[in-house]
Every structure is written in structure tokens, then in C-alpha cells.
Amino acid sequence: MAREFIRMNTESKTSPSKIPEVNLGFWAIKILATTLGEVGGNAVTLTLGFGYLAGTAIFGSLLVFLLVAQLRSDRFRPILYWAVITATTLAGTTLADFCDRSLGIGYLGGSLILLASVLATLILWKRTLGTVAVETVRTPKAEGFYWATIMFSQTLGTALGDWMADSTGLGYEGSALLIFVALAGVTALFFFTRVSRAALFWAAFVLTRPLGATLANTLDKPPASGGLGIGDITLSGMLALAMVVCVLLIPQRAGRHPAQADAA
């Protein structure tokens, strides 16, 4: 009886989430998705010649369709969740390129605007719901803030990655190395300090986007520009296959969290 009481009491304080538990597998798939987003966006806008505006319309429509399905879902569905994540990286890539290049805002200007958008969304989320911790994403309003933050961060990552590689003199490899160092710093803060876990999660989420962008550029740009010259369409297929395999094989489960979450 005592064990049953404890089990029921524990279950009453937790509720399922439609987003996955954050672990090493989560970050591995996330980096694959961001790399695919960069390459896939370039494949449509540059290789196939659709251009940035049409590419944004194509991937934006795909994102809306998948996001509606995600919001209507009653539980965590790995394939659907990661399809939405990939759609945000694809749309973020083409949108950032359209703003930075077609509208002439520039990499630095675009990065600053999008960084401000990410911070504004997180501040509004925090003031509205009291926390930005992903473990508490269990209501439509929280999920709305969650996906808005992800979309801004994915778009920011494209602009930031391009700015680092093209405007700072670091190149693709140098930019990737710098981001790896920054992620190592975030990891160290996670394990050895009491810095807000929510803040560290979002810092890592933002940083893995330009990491994917610089890794993608290392693979698909021509050798004369410091890349390996793998075709965007071929590379997109390879990355998509790798991602599907990882989503199917890496154990995943819905995140579980206190029903009355502490503020971040």
C-alpha cells in the first residue's frame, strides 16, 4: 500500500510533455537537423535556383503545416517533433539569407536583430509564465513560446554562422572551432556551477545552430572557398538519411516534469 501511495503521489505531480527529454541523443539529432537545414536551404535557393524569397515561402508553408500537426498532437511523437525542428532550420536558413542578402541588412545587422528577437521572446515568456525551462512546456501557451524561441534562434544561427565565417576572417573551420569552445564552456557551467539550467539550455540551443551552419559550409562549399565541395542535393540526402536513422534508433522519451514547476 505504501509503495502504491508513493507511486500515485509521484505520478500526480508529473505530466507528460510533447517535447523530448534533453540528453546527449537530443543534441546529436539537433546538430544533424541544423546542418541539414543549412544544406537543404541552399539546395533549394541556390542549387535549384528558386531564390531566397521563394525558398522561404516553400519552407515556411511546410513549417506551418507541421507545426499545426505538432500543436494538435496529444503526445510526444519523435518523427513529428524532429520534422518540425528541421522545418525551422530550413525556413530559418532561407529567411536569414533573404534578409541578410536580398534586403541588404547584412550578416551583423541580421544577427543583432535576431538576437534581440530571441531575448525579447524569452523575456516575454518568463514574465508571462514565470519560467522558460523546457521541462515546463506542457500548455499551449508555453508551447507557443517554445516554438517561437526556436524559430528565432534557428534564423539567428544562420546569420551568426555566416557572419563568423565570412566577415570575421575565421573561415568555416575557425568558426566551428570557436563555437565548439563556447559549447564546451556552456557544458562546464552545467556540470560545475549552479547557473540557471534554462539559460544554459537556450545558450546551447542557439550555439548549435551556427555550428550546424559552419559544418554544412565546410562540407558543401567549393574547395577554393575552404569547403569539400559535396553537392547540396547529395549532401541533403545523406544528412536526411542519417537523421532518420538517428531518430529511429536513438532512444527517446517525452520529458517529464513537475506539474507545478519552479521558476527558472
Coordinates of C-alpha atoms in Angstrom, one line a residue:
M1 CA 0.0 0.0 0.0
A2 CA 2.8 2.4 0.9
R3 CA 4.6 1.8 -2.4
E4 CA 1.3 2.3 -4.3
F5 CA 0.7 5.6 -2.5
I6 CA 4.1 6.8 -3.3
R7 CA 3.8 5.8 -7.0
M8 CA 0.4 7.6 -7.3
N9 CA 1.6 10.6 -5.5
T10 CA 4.6 10.9 -7.8
E11 CA 2.5 10.5 -10.9
S12 CA 0.1 13.1 -9.7
K13 CA 3.0 15.6 -9.6
T14 CA 4.2 14.9 -13.1
S15 CA 2.6 15.2 -16.5
P16 CA 3.8 14.1 -20.0
S17 CA 5.3 16.6 -22.4
K18 CA 5.1 16.7 -26.2
I19 CA 8.8 17.6 -26.4
P20 CA 11.7 15.1 -25.8
E21 CA 13.9 14.7 -22.8
V22 CA 17.1 16.7 -23.2
N23 CA 20.1 14.3 -23.3
L24 CA 23.1 13.5 -25.5
G25 CA 20.9 11.9 -28.1
F26 CA 18.8 15.1 -28.3
W27 CA 21.9 17.3 -29.0
A28 CA 23.2 14.8 -31.6
I29 CA 20.0 14.9 -33.6
K30 CA 19.7 18.7 -33.1
I31 CA 23.1 19.2 -34.7
L32 CA 22.2 16.9 -37.6
A33 CA 19.0 18.8 -38.1
T34 CA 20.7 22.2 -38.1
T35 CA 23.3 21.0 -40.6
L36 CA 20.6 19.6 -42.9
G37 CA 18.7 22.9 -42.6
E38 CA 21.6 24.9 -43.9
V39 CA 22.4 22.5 -46.8
G40 CA 18.8 21.9 -47.7
G41 CA 18.0 25.6 -47.7
N42 CA 21.0 26.2 -50.0
A43 CA 19.9 23.3 -52.3
V44 CA 16.5 24.9 -52.9
T45 CA 17.5 28.5 -53.1
L46 CA 20.9 28.2 -54.9
T47 CA 21.3 24.8 -56.5
L48 CA 17.8 24.5 -57.8
G49 CA 17.6 28.3 -58.3
F50 CA 14.3 29.1 -56.5
G51 CA 15.8 32.1 -54.7
Y52 CA 15.6 33.2 -51.1
L53 CA 12.0 34.6 -51.2
A54 CA 10.5 31.5 -52.9
G55 CA 12.6 29.2 -50.7
T56 CA 11.3 31.0 -47.6
A57 CA 7.7 30.6 -48.8
I58 CA 8.2 26.9 -49.5
F59 CA 9.8 26.0 -46.2
G60 CA 7.5 28.5 -44.3
S61 CA 4.5 26.7 -45.6
L62 CA 6.0 23.3 -44.7
L63 CA 6.7 24.7 -41.2
V64 CA 3.2 25.9 -40.7
F65 CA 1.7 22.6 -41.7
L66 CA 4.0 20.6 -39.5
L67 CA 3.7 23.0 -36.5
V68 CA -0.1 22.8 -36.6
A69 CA 0.2 19.0 -36.5
Q70 CA 2.6 19.2 -33.6
L71 CA 0.3 21.6 -31.6
R72 CA -2.7 19.4 -32.2
S73 CA -0.8 16.2 -31.2
D74 CA -1.7 14.8 -27.8
R75 CA 1.7 13.3 -27.0
F76 CA 5.3 13.2 -28.0
R77 CA 5.9 11.9 -31.5
P78 CA 9.6 11.8 -32.3
I79 CA 9.3 11.8 -36.1
L80 CA 6.8 14.8 -36.0
Y81 CA 8.8 16.7 -33.4
W82 CA 12.1 16.4 -35.3
A83 CA 10.3 17.2 -38.6
V84 CA 9.2 20.5 -37.1
I85 CA 12.7 21.2 -35.8
T86 CA 14.1 20.5 -39.3
A87 CA 11.5 22.7 -40.9
T88 CA 12.5 25.6 -38.6
T89 CA 16.1 25.2 -39.6
L90 CA 15.2 25.1 -43.3
A91 CA 12.9 28.2 -43.0
G92 CA 15.4 29.9 -40.8
T93 CA 18.2 29.4 -43.3
T94 CA 16.2 30.8 -46.3
L95 CA 14.7 33.7 -44.2
A96 CA 18.0 34.8 -42.8
D97 CA 19.6 34.7 -46.2
F98 CA 16.7 36.7 -47.7
C99 CA 17.0 39.4 -45.0
D100 CA 20.8 39.5 -44.9
R101 CA 21.4 39.3 -48.7
S102 CA 18.3 40.3 -50.6
L103 CA 17.2 43.0 -48.3
G104 CA 20.8 44.1 -47.6
I105 CA 20.6 44.1 -43.8
G106 CA 24.0 42.3 -43.7
Y107 CA 25.1 39.4 -41.5
L108 CA 26.0 41.5 -38.5
G109 CA 22.8 43.6 -38.7
G110 CA 20.6 40.5 -39.1
S111 CA 22.4 38.7 -36.2
L112 CA 21.8 41.6 -33.9
I113 CA 18.1 41.9 -34.8
L114 CA 17.5 38.2 -34.4
L115 CA 19.4 38.1 -31.1
A116 CA 17.2 40.9 -29.8
S117 CA 14.2 38.9 -31.0
V118 CA 15.3 35.7 -29.2
L119 CA 15.9 37.7 -26.0
A120 CA 12.6 39.5 -26.2
T121 CA 10.7 36.3 -26.7
L122 CA 12.4 34.7 -23.7
I123 CA 11.8 37.7 -21.5
L124 CA 8.1 37.8 -22.5
W125 CA 7.9 34.1 -21.9
K126 CA 9.5 34.5 -18.5
R127 CA 7.2 37.4 -17.5
T128 CA 4.1 35.6 -18.7
L129 CA 4.6 32.1 -17.3
G130 CA 7.3 32.6 -14.7
T131 CA 9.8 30.3 -16.3
V132 CA 11.5 29.5 -19.6
A133 CA 12.5 26.0 -18.6
V134 CA 11.7 23.4 -21.4
E135 CA 10.7 20.9 -18.7
T136 CA 7.6 23.0 -18.1
V137 CA 6.3 23.1 -21.7
R138 CA 3.0 21.5 -21.1
T139 CA 0.4 24.1 -22.1
P140 CA -0.5 25.6 -25.5
K141 CA 0.8 29.0 -24.4
A142 CA 4.1 27.6 -23.2
E143 CA 4.5 25.5 -26.4
G144 CA 3.8 28.6 -28.4
F145 CA 6.6 30.5 -26.7
Y146 CA 8.8 27.4 -27.1
W147 CA 8.4 27.2 -30.9
A148 CA 8.7 31.0 -31.3
T149 CA 12.0 31.0 -29.5
I150 CA 13.2 28.0 -31.5
M151 CA 12.3 29.7 -34.8
F152 CA 14.1 32.9 -33.9
S153 CA 17.1 31.0 -32.7
Q154 CA 17.4 28.9 -35.8
T155 CA 17.2 32.0 -38.0
L156 CA 19.8 33.8 -35.8
G157 CA 22.1 30.8 -36.1
T158 CA 22.2 31.1 -39.9
A159 CA 23.0 34.8 -39.8
L160 CA 25.6 34.4 -37.0
G161 CA 27.3 31.4 -38.7
D162 CA 27.6 33.4 -41.9
W163 CA 28.9 36.4 -40.2
M164 CA 31.5 34.5 -38.3
A165 CA 32.7 32.6 -41.3
D166 CA 32.7 35.4 -43.9
S167 CA 33.1 38.7 -42.0
T168 CA 35.5 37.9 -39.1
G169 CA 38.2 36.1 -41.0
L170 CA 37.8 32.9 -39.0
G171 CA 36.6 30.8 -42.0
Y172 CA 34.4 27.7 -41.7
E173 CA 36.8 25.6 -39.6
G174 CA 37.8 28.5 -37.3
S175 CA 34.2 29.4 -36.7
A176 CA 33.3 25.8 -35.9
L177 CA 36.2 25.6 -33.5
L178 CA 35.2 28.8 -31.7
I179 CA 31.6 27.5 -31.4
F180 CA 32.9 24.2 -30.0
V181 CA 34.9 26.1 -27.4
A182 CA 31.8 28.1 -26.5
L183 CA 29.7 24.9 -26.2
A184 CA 32.4 23.4 -24.0
G185 CA 32.1 26.4 -21.8
V186 CA 28.3 26.0 -21.5
T187 CA 28.8 22.3 -20.7
A188 CA 31.3 23.1 -18.0
L189 CA 28.9 25.7 -16.5
F190 CA 26.2 23.0 -16.5
F191 CA 28.3 20.4 -14.6
F192 CA 30.3 22.6 -12.3
T193 CA 28.1 25.6 -11.4
R194 CA 24.6 26.5 -10.4
V195 CA 23.9 28.8 -13.3
S196 CA 20.3 28.6 -14.5
R197 CA 19.7 25.3 -16.4
A198 CA 17.1 27.1 -18.6
A199 CA 19.6 29.8 -19.6
L200 CA 22.3 27.2 -20.4
F201 CA 19.8 25.1 -22.5
W202 CA 18.9 28.1 -24.6
A203 CA 22.5 29.2 -24.9
A204 CA 23.4 25.7 -26.2
F205 CA 20.4 25.6 -28.5
V206 CA 21.4 28.9 -30.1
L207 CA 25.1 27.9 -30.4
T208 CA 24.3 24.5 -32.1
R209 CA 22.6 26.3 -34.9
P210 CA 25.7 28.3 -36.2
L211 CA 27.7 25.1 -35.5
G212 CA 25.5 23.3 -38.0
A213 CA 25.8 26.1 -40.4
T214 CA 29.6 26.2 -40.3
L215 CA 29.8 22.4 -40.6
A216 CA 27.4 22.5 -43.6
N217 CA 29.5 25.1 -45.3
T218 CA 32.7 23.1 -44.6
L219 CA 31.0 20.2 -46.5
D220 CA 29.3 21.9 -49.4
K221 CA 31.3 24.9 -50.3
P222 CA 33.9 24.5 -53.1
P223 CA 37.5 23.7 -52.2
A224 CA 38.5 27.2 -53.3
S225 CA 36.3 28.6 -50.6
G226 CA 37.6 26.2 -47.9
G227 CA 34.9 23.5 -48.3
L228 CA 34.9 19.9 -49.5
G229 CA 32.7 20.6 -52.5
I230 CA 30.0 18.0 -51.8
G231 CA 26.8 18.9 -53.8
D232 CA 24.0 20.4 -51.8
I233 CA 21.4 17.9 -53.1
T234 CA 23.6 14.9 -52.5
L235 CA 24.6 16.1 -49.0
S236 CA 21.0 16.9 -48.2
G237 CA 20.0 13.3 -49.0
M238 CA 22.9 11.9 -46.9
L239 CA 22.1 14.1 -43.9
A240 CA 18.3 13.4 -44.1
L241 CA 19.0 9.6 -44.2
A242 CA 21.4 9.9 -41.2
M243 CA 18.9 12.0 -39.3
V244 CA 16.0 9.5 -39.9
V245 CA 18.3 6.6 -38.7
C246 CA 19.2 8.5 -35.6
V247 CA 15.6 9.5 -34.8
L248 CA 14.5 5.8 -35.2
L249 CA 17.5 4.3 -33.3
I250 CA 18.4 6.7 -30.5
P251 CA 16.1 6.0 -27.5
Q252 CA 13.8 9.0 -26.9
R253 CA 11.0 9.6 -24.5
A254 CA 8.8 12.5 -23.6
G255 CA 10.3 14.8 -21.0
R256 CA 8.6 14.6 -17.6
H257 CA 8.4 17.5 -15.2
P258 CA 6.7 18.7 -12.0
A259 CA 3.2 19.8 -12.6
Q260 CA 3.9 22.9 -10.5
A261 CA 7.3 23.8 -11.9
D262 CA 9.7 26.1 -10.1
A263 CA 10.6 29.3 -11.9
A264 CA 13.8 29.2 -13.8

